């Protein structure tokens, strides 16, 4: 370990997760060397502190140290003075959807408490990085869809008629509040920022079978207890389309109690700093970003797709 005043911006080794719906865009778009697996890679966990997967520092004197051990030693110095521990409060992923994901929902805190069984609340947001032609996002219920119509459509193709559907476009974002029904369409590569939770209730898997020829488990009872049938908001946040002639900062998510997200369009130096209340997470999307922080360890380049934690 190192002293508090020697802390520096941190990069982490990605943790790759197989999925039957995984794709090839992580390799094609970001040039990643992916591990050889039986099923395709569906997710790259860029920053994680879960029982089953913990990120490890990739740069500087702390290389090889787990995020969990780092927080045990430097919790508030890393995360901010509101950190209650013990785990890092967010999970940062890249999702590579070669096929569309299941139709699913995550519980809020109240639903998780009612359901028990280790359920954890999960609110998330997506930033669309790259797409293939025809890719789409389904998120939220249409205003015309009643609870009864949704229940009656669960086991049929009519379920799609209950959902808000959008063309997937790079630069767009989606705020997926807990209780919002959603699915990511095939041919979509996106950045996901979420509460540190892995609780997902599967509503429909579109009739697919797994590698053993069996349907994956559905969680209809838990899902119906988690869906917010009164929330019919449009979750899409339309991206910036004009070219930046100077530095611009566009708020994407600024009223969520769990995280704040901004879209930075940089053409020159951008001065910024953390203020002690929270860390900053910087993810490069289109081009490498040069970070010129304090000391030798603060000088680095964040490659597209990488997320850097600034203590």
Coordinates of C-alpha atoms in Angstrom, one line a residue:
X1 CA 0.0 0.0 0.0
X2 CA 1.0 3.6 -0.3
X3 CA 0.3 6.8 1.7
X4 CA -2.8 8.8 1.2
X5 CA -1.0 11.7 -0.4
X6 CA 0.5 9.3 -3.0
X7 CA -2.8 8.1 -4.4
X8 CA -3.1 8.6 -8.2
X9 CA -5.6 7.9 -11.0
X10 CA -6.3 4.2 -11.3
X11 CA -6.9 1.9 -14.2
X12 CA -8.1 -1.7 -13.8
X13 CA -7.9 -5.0 -15.5
X14 CA -11.2 -5.8 -17.3
X15 CA -13.2 -8.9 -16.1
X16 CA -14.8 -10.7 -19.0
X17 CA -18.2 -12.5 -18.7
X18 CA -19.6 -15.0 -21.1
X19 CA -23.2 -14.8 -22.3
X20 CA -25.3 -16.7 -24.8
X21 CA -26.2 -13.3 -26.3
X22 CA -22.6 -12.0 -26.4
X23 CA -21.0 -10.4 -29.5
X24 CA -17.8 -9.4 -31.2
X25 CA -17.9 -5.6 -31.0
X26 CA -15.5 -5.3 -28.0
X27 CA -12.8 -6.8 -30.2
X28 CA -13.9 -5.1 -33.4
X29 CA -14.6 -1.6 -32.1
X30 CA -12.0 -1.4 -29.3
X31 CA -9.4 -3.9 -30.5
X32 CA -9.6 -5.9 -27.4
X33 CA -7.8 -9.3 -27.1
X34 CA -10.6 -11.4 -25.6
X35 CA -10.1 -14.7 -23.9
X36 CA -11.1 -17.9 -25.7
X37 CA -14.4 -19.0 -24.2
X38 CA -17.1 -21.6 -25.0
X39 CA -19.7 -18.8 -25.3
X40 CA -19.1 -15.3 -26.6
X41 CA -18.1 -12.5 -24.3
X42 CA -21.2 -10.4 -23.4
X43 CA -19.8 -8.1 -20.7
X44 CA -16.5 -6.5 -19.7
X45 CA -16.7 -5.5 -16.1
X46 CA -14.4 -2.4 -16.1
X47 CA -14.8 -1.6 -12.4
X48 CA -16.4 -4.1 -10.0
X49 CA -16.4 -5.1 -6.3
X50 CA -18.6 -8.2 -6.2
X51 CA -18.2 -11.4 -4.2
X52 CA -17.7 -13.3 -7.5
X53 CA -15.6 -10.6 -9.3
X54 CA -13.3 -8.0 -7.9
X55 CA -11.3 -5.5 -10.0
X56 CA -7.5 -5.4 -9.8
X57 CA -5.4 -2.3 -10.3
X58 CA -3.5 -2.3 -13.6
X59 CA -1.2 0.7 -13.3
X60 CA 1.5 2.2 -11.0
X61 CA 2.7 1.1 -7.6
X62 CA -0.7 -0.4 -6.7
X63 CA -0.8 -2.7 -9.7
X64 CA -2.0 -6.1 -8.6
X65 CA -3.9 -4.8 -5.6
X66 CA -7.6 -5.6 -5.6
X67 CA -10.2 -2.8 -5.3
X68 CA -11.6 -4.3 -2.2
X69 CA -8.2 -4.3 -0.4
X70 CA -7.6 -0.8 -1.6
X71 CA -10.9 0.4 -0.1
X72 CA -10.2 -1.4 3.2
X73 CA -7.1 0.8 3.5
X74 CA -8.1 4.0 1.8
X75 CA -12.0 3.9 1.6
X76 CA -13.0 7.5 1.8
X77 CA -9.7 8.7 0.3
X78 CA -10.6 6.8 -2.8
X79 CA -14.4 7.1 -3.0
X80 CA -15.2 10.3 -1.1
X81 CA -16.2 11.5 2.3
X82 CA -19.8 10.1 2.0
X83 CA -18.5 6.5 1.5
X84 CA -20.1 4.1 4.0
X85 CA -18.4 1.0 2.7
X86 CA -17.5 -1.7 2.5
X87 CA -17.9 -2.2 -1.2
X88 CA -17.4 0.3 -4.1
X89 CA -21.0 1.6 -4.7
X90 CA -21.0 1.3 -8.5
X91 CA -20.5 -1.3 -11.2
X92 CA -19.1 -0.2 -14.6
X93 CA -19.6 -2.4 -17.6
X94 CA -19.2 -2.6 -21.3
X95 CA -22.1 -4.6 -22.8
X96 CA -21.6 -6.3 -26.2
X97 CA -25.0 -7.5 -27.4
X98 CA -24.5 -9.9 -30.4
X99 CA -28.1 -11.0 -29.9
X100 CA -30.8 -9.2 -28.0
X101 CA -30.8 -9.6 -24.2
X102 CA -33.8 -11.0 -22.4
X103 CA -36.6 -8.8 -21.4
X104 CA -35.9 -8.0 -17.8
X105 CA -36.3 -5.7 -14.8
X106 CA -34.4 -4.8 -11.6
X107 CA -36.0 -4.1 -8.2
X108 CA -35.8 -0.8 -6.2
X109 CA -34.8 -0.9 -2.6
X110 CA -38.4 -1.5 -1.4
X111 CA -39.0 -4.3 -3.8
X112 CA -35.7 -5.9 -2.9
X113 CA -36.5 -5.8 0.8
X114 CA -39.9 -7.4 0.2
X115 CA -38.5 -10.1 -2.1
X116 CA -35.5 -11.0 0.1
X117 CA -33.2 -13.8 -1.0
X118 CA -30.2 -11.5 -1.4
X119 CA -32.0 -9.2 -3.8
X120 CA -30.2 -5.8 -4.3
X121 CA -31.7 -2.6 -5.8
X122 CA -30.4 -1.6 -9.2
X123 CA -30.8 1.6 -11.1
X124 CA -28.6 2.0 -14.1
X125 CA -27.9 4.1 -17.2
X126 CA -26.6 3.2 -20.7
X127 CA -24.4 5.2 -23.1
X128 CA -24.6 3.9 -26.6
X129 CA -21.0 3.5 -28.0
X130 CA -21.5 1.8 -31.3
X131 CA -24.2 0.0 -33.2
X132 CA -24.9 -2.2 -36.2
X133 CA -27.6 -1.3 -38.7
X134 CA -31.1 -2.0 -37.3
X135 CA -30.1 -2.1 -33.7
X136 CA -32.7 -1.0 -31.2
X137 CA -33.4 -0.4 -27.5
X138 CA -36.5 -1.4 -25.7
X139 CA -37.0 0.4 -22.4
X140 CA -40.2 1.4 -20.5
X141 CA -43.8 0.6 -21.0
X142 CA -46.0 2.4 -23.5
X143 CA -48.7 4.7 -22.0
X144 CA -51.3 2.5 -23.6
X145 CA -50.1 -0.7 -21.8
X146 CA -52.1 -1.6 -18.7
X147 CA -50.9 -4.0 -16.1
X148 CA -53.5 -6.6 -17.2
X149 CA -52.5 -6.3 -20.9
X150 CA -48.8 -6.8 -19.9
X151 CA -49.6 -9.9 -17.9
X152 CA -51.8 -11.3 -20.7
X153 CA -49.0 -10.8 -23.2
X154 CA -46.2 -12.4 -21.2
X155 CA -46.1 -15.7 -23.1
X156 CA -46.6 -14.3 -26.6
X157 CA -44.9 -12.1 -29.2
X158 CA -47.4 -9.4 -28.3
X159 CA -45.2 -8.4 -25.3
X160 CA -43.1 -6.2 -27.7
X161 CA -46.2 -4.1 -28.4
X162 CA -46.2 -3.1 -24.7
X163 CA -42.7 -1.7 -24.8
X164 CA -41.3 1.7 -25.9
X165 CA -38.8 1.0 -28.7
X166 CA -36.0 3.3 -30.0
X167 CA -33.4 3.0 -32.7
X168 CA -30.0 2.5 -31.0
X169 CA -27.8 5.5 -32.0
X170 CA -24.2 6.3 -30.8
X171 CA -24.2 9.1 -28.3
X172 CA -27.7 8.5 -27.0
X173 CA -28.2 7.6 -23.4
X174 CA -30.9 5.8 -21.4
X175 CA -31.8 6.2 -17.7
X176 CA -33.1 2.9 -16.5
X177 CA -34.6 3.5 -13.2
X178 CA -35.3 0.4 -11.0
X179 CA -38.7 -1.0 -12.0
X180 CA -38.3 -0.1 -15.7
X181 CA -38.7 -3.1 -18.1
X182 CA -36.0 -3.2 -20.7
X183 CA -34.0 -5.1 -23.3
X184 CA -30.8 -4.2 -25.3
X185 CA -31.1 -5.1 -29.0
X186 CA -28.7 -7.1 -31.1
X187 CA -25.8 -5.2 -32.5
X188 CA -25.4 -2.7 -29.7
X189 CA -22.2 -1.9 -27.7
X190 CA -22.8 0.3 -24.7
X191 CA -21.3 1.6 -21.5
X192 CA -23.4 0.8 -18.4
X193 CA -23.1 2.6 -15.1
X194 CA -25.2 1.1 -12.3
X195 CA -25.6 0.5 -8.6
X196 CA -23.4 -2.3 -7.4
X197 CA -26.0 -5.0 -7.8
X198 CA -26.4 -8.1 -10.0
X199 CA -30.1 -8.7 -9.3
X200 CA -32.0 -9.2 -12.6
X201 CA -35.4 -10.7 -13.0
X202 CA -36.0 -12.3 -16.5
X203 CA -39.5 -11.7 -17.9
X204 CA -39.0 -13.2 -21.4
X205 CA -36.1 -14.8 -23.2
X206 CA -37.9 -14.6 -26.6
X207 CA -38.3 -18.4 -26.8
X208 CA -34.5 -19.1 -26.9
X209 CA -32.8 -22.3 -25.7
X210 CA -29.4 -22.4 -24.0
X211 CA -26.4 -24.6 -25.1
X212 CA -28.1 -27.6 -23.5
X213 CA -31.3 -27.1 -25.5
X214 CA -33.2 -25.8 -22.5
X215 CA -35.0 -22.5 -21.9
X216 CA -33.4 -20.2 -19.3
X217 CA -35.2 -19.7 -16.0
X218 CA -37.8 -16.9 -15.9
X219 CA -38.6 -14.9 -12.7
X220 CA -42.1 -13.8 -13.4
X221 CA -43.3 -13.5 -9.8
X222 CA -40.3 -11.4 -8.7
X223 CA -40.5 -9.3 -11.9
X224 CA -44.2 -8.4 -11.5
X225 CA -43.4 -7.4 -7.9
X226 CA -40.6 -5.1 -9.2
X227 CA -42.1 -3.4 -12.2
X228 CA -43.2 0.2 -11.7
X229 CA -46.5 0.2 -13.7
X230 CA -47.0 3.9 -13.0
X231 CA -43.7 5.0 -14.5
X232 CA -44.3 5.7 -18.2
X233 CA -41.5 8.2 -18.7
X234 CA -39.4 8.2 -21.8
X235 CA -35.9 6.9 -20.7
X236 CA -34.1 8.1 -23.8
X237 CA -31.6 11.1 -23.5
X238 CA -30.9 12.2 -27.0
X239 CA -27.2 12.6 -27.7
X240 CA -25.3 15.7 -29.0
X241 CA -25.2 15.8 -32.8
X242 CA -23.2 19.0 -33.6
X243 CA -19.4 18.9 -33.7
X244 CA -17.7 20.6 -30.8
X245 CA -15.7 23.7 -31.6
X246 CA -14.6 24.1 -28.0
X247 CA -14.9 22.1 -24.8
X248 CA -18.5 21.3 -23.8
X249 CA -20.0 19.6 -20.8
X250 CA -23.5 18.1 -21.3
X251 CA -25.3 16.7 -18.2
X252 CA -26.8 13.3 -18.9
X253 CA -27.9 12.1 -15.5
X254 CA -28.0 14.8 -12.7
X255 CA -30.9 13.9 -10.5
X256 CA -30.1 10.4 -9.6
X257 CA -29.1 9.7 -5.9
X258 CA -26.6 7.0 -6.9
X259 CA -24.5 8.6 -9.6
X260 CA -24.1 11.6 -11.9
X261 CA -23.1 11.3 -15.5
X262 CA -21.8 14.1 -17.9
X263 CA -20.9 13.9 -21.5
X264 CA -17.6 15.7 -22.1
X265 CA -16.8 16.9 -25.6
X266 CA -13.1 17.9 -25.5
X267 CA -11.0 19.6 -28.2
X268 CA -8.4 21.1 -25.9
X269 CA -7.2 21.0 -22.2
X270 CA -10.0 20.6 -19.6
X271 CA -9.1 21.6 -16.0
X272 CA -10.9 19.7 -13.4
X273 CA -10.5 18.3 -9.9
X274 CA -12.3 16.1 -7.3
X275 CA -13.5 18.0 -4.2
X276 CA -13.4 15.3 -1.5
X277 CA -17.1 14.4 -1.7
X278 CA -16.8 11.9 -4.5
X279 CA -14.3 10.2 -6.9
X280 CA -14.6 10.8 -10.6
X281 CA -14.8 8.0 -13.2
X282 CA -13.5 9.0 -16.7
X283 CA -14.4 6.7 -19.6
X284 CA -12.9 7.4 -23.0
X285 CA -15.3 6.8 -25.8
X286 CA -14.2 7.9 -29.3
X287 CA -10.5 8.9 -28.8
X288 CA -7.7 8.4 -26.3
X289 CA -7.7 10.9 -23.5
X290 CA -4.5 12.2 -22.0
X291 CA -4.7 12.7 -18.2
X292 CA -2.1 15.1 -16.7
X293 CA -2.6 14.7 -13.0
X294 CA -0.3 15.3 -10.0
X295 CA 3.0 13.5 -10.0
X296 CA 4.5 11.0 -12.4
X297 CA 1.7 8.4 -11.7
X298 CA -0.9 11.0 -12.7
X299 CA 0.3 11.1 -16.3
X300 CA -1.4 8.5 -18.4
X301 CA -3.5 7.9 -21.5
X302 CA -7.0 6.5 -21.2
X303 CA -7.7 4.4 -24.3
X304 CA -11.2 4.2 -25.8
X305 CA -13.3 1.8 -23.7
X306 CA -11.1 2.2 -20.6
X307 CA -12.4 3.7 -17.3
X308 CA -10.1 5.6 -15.0
X309 CA -10.9 6.2 -11.3
X310 CA -9.7 9.5 -10.0
X311 CA -9.6 9.4 -6.2

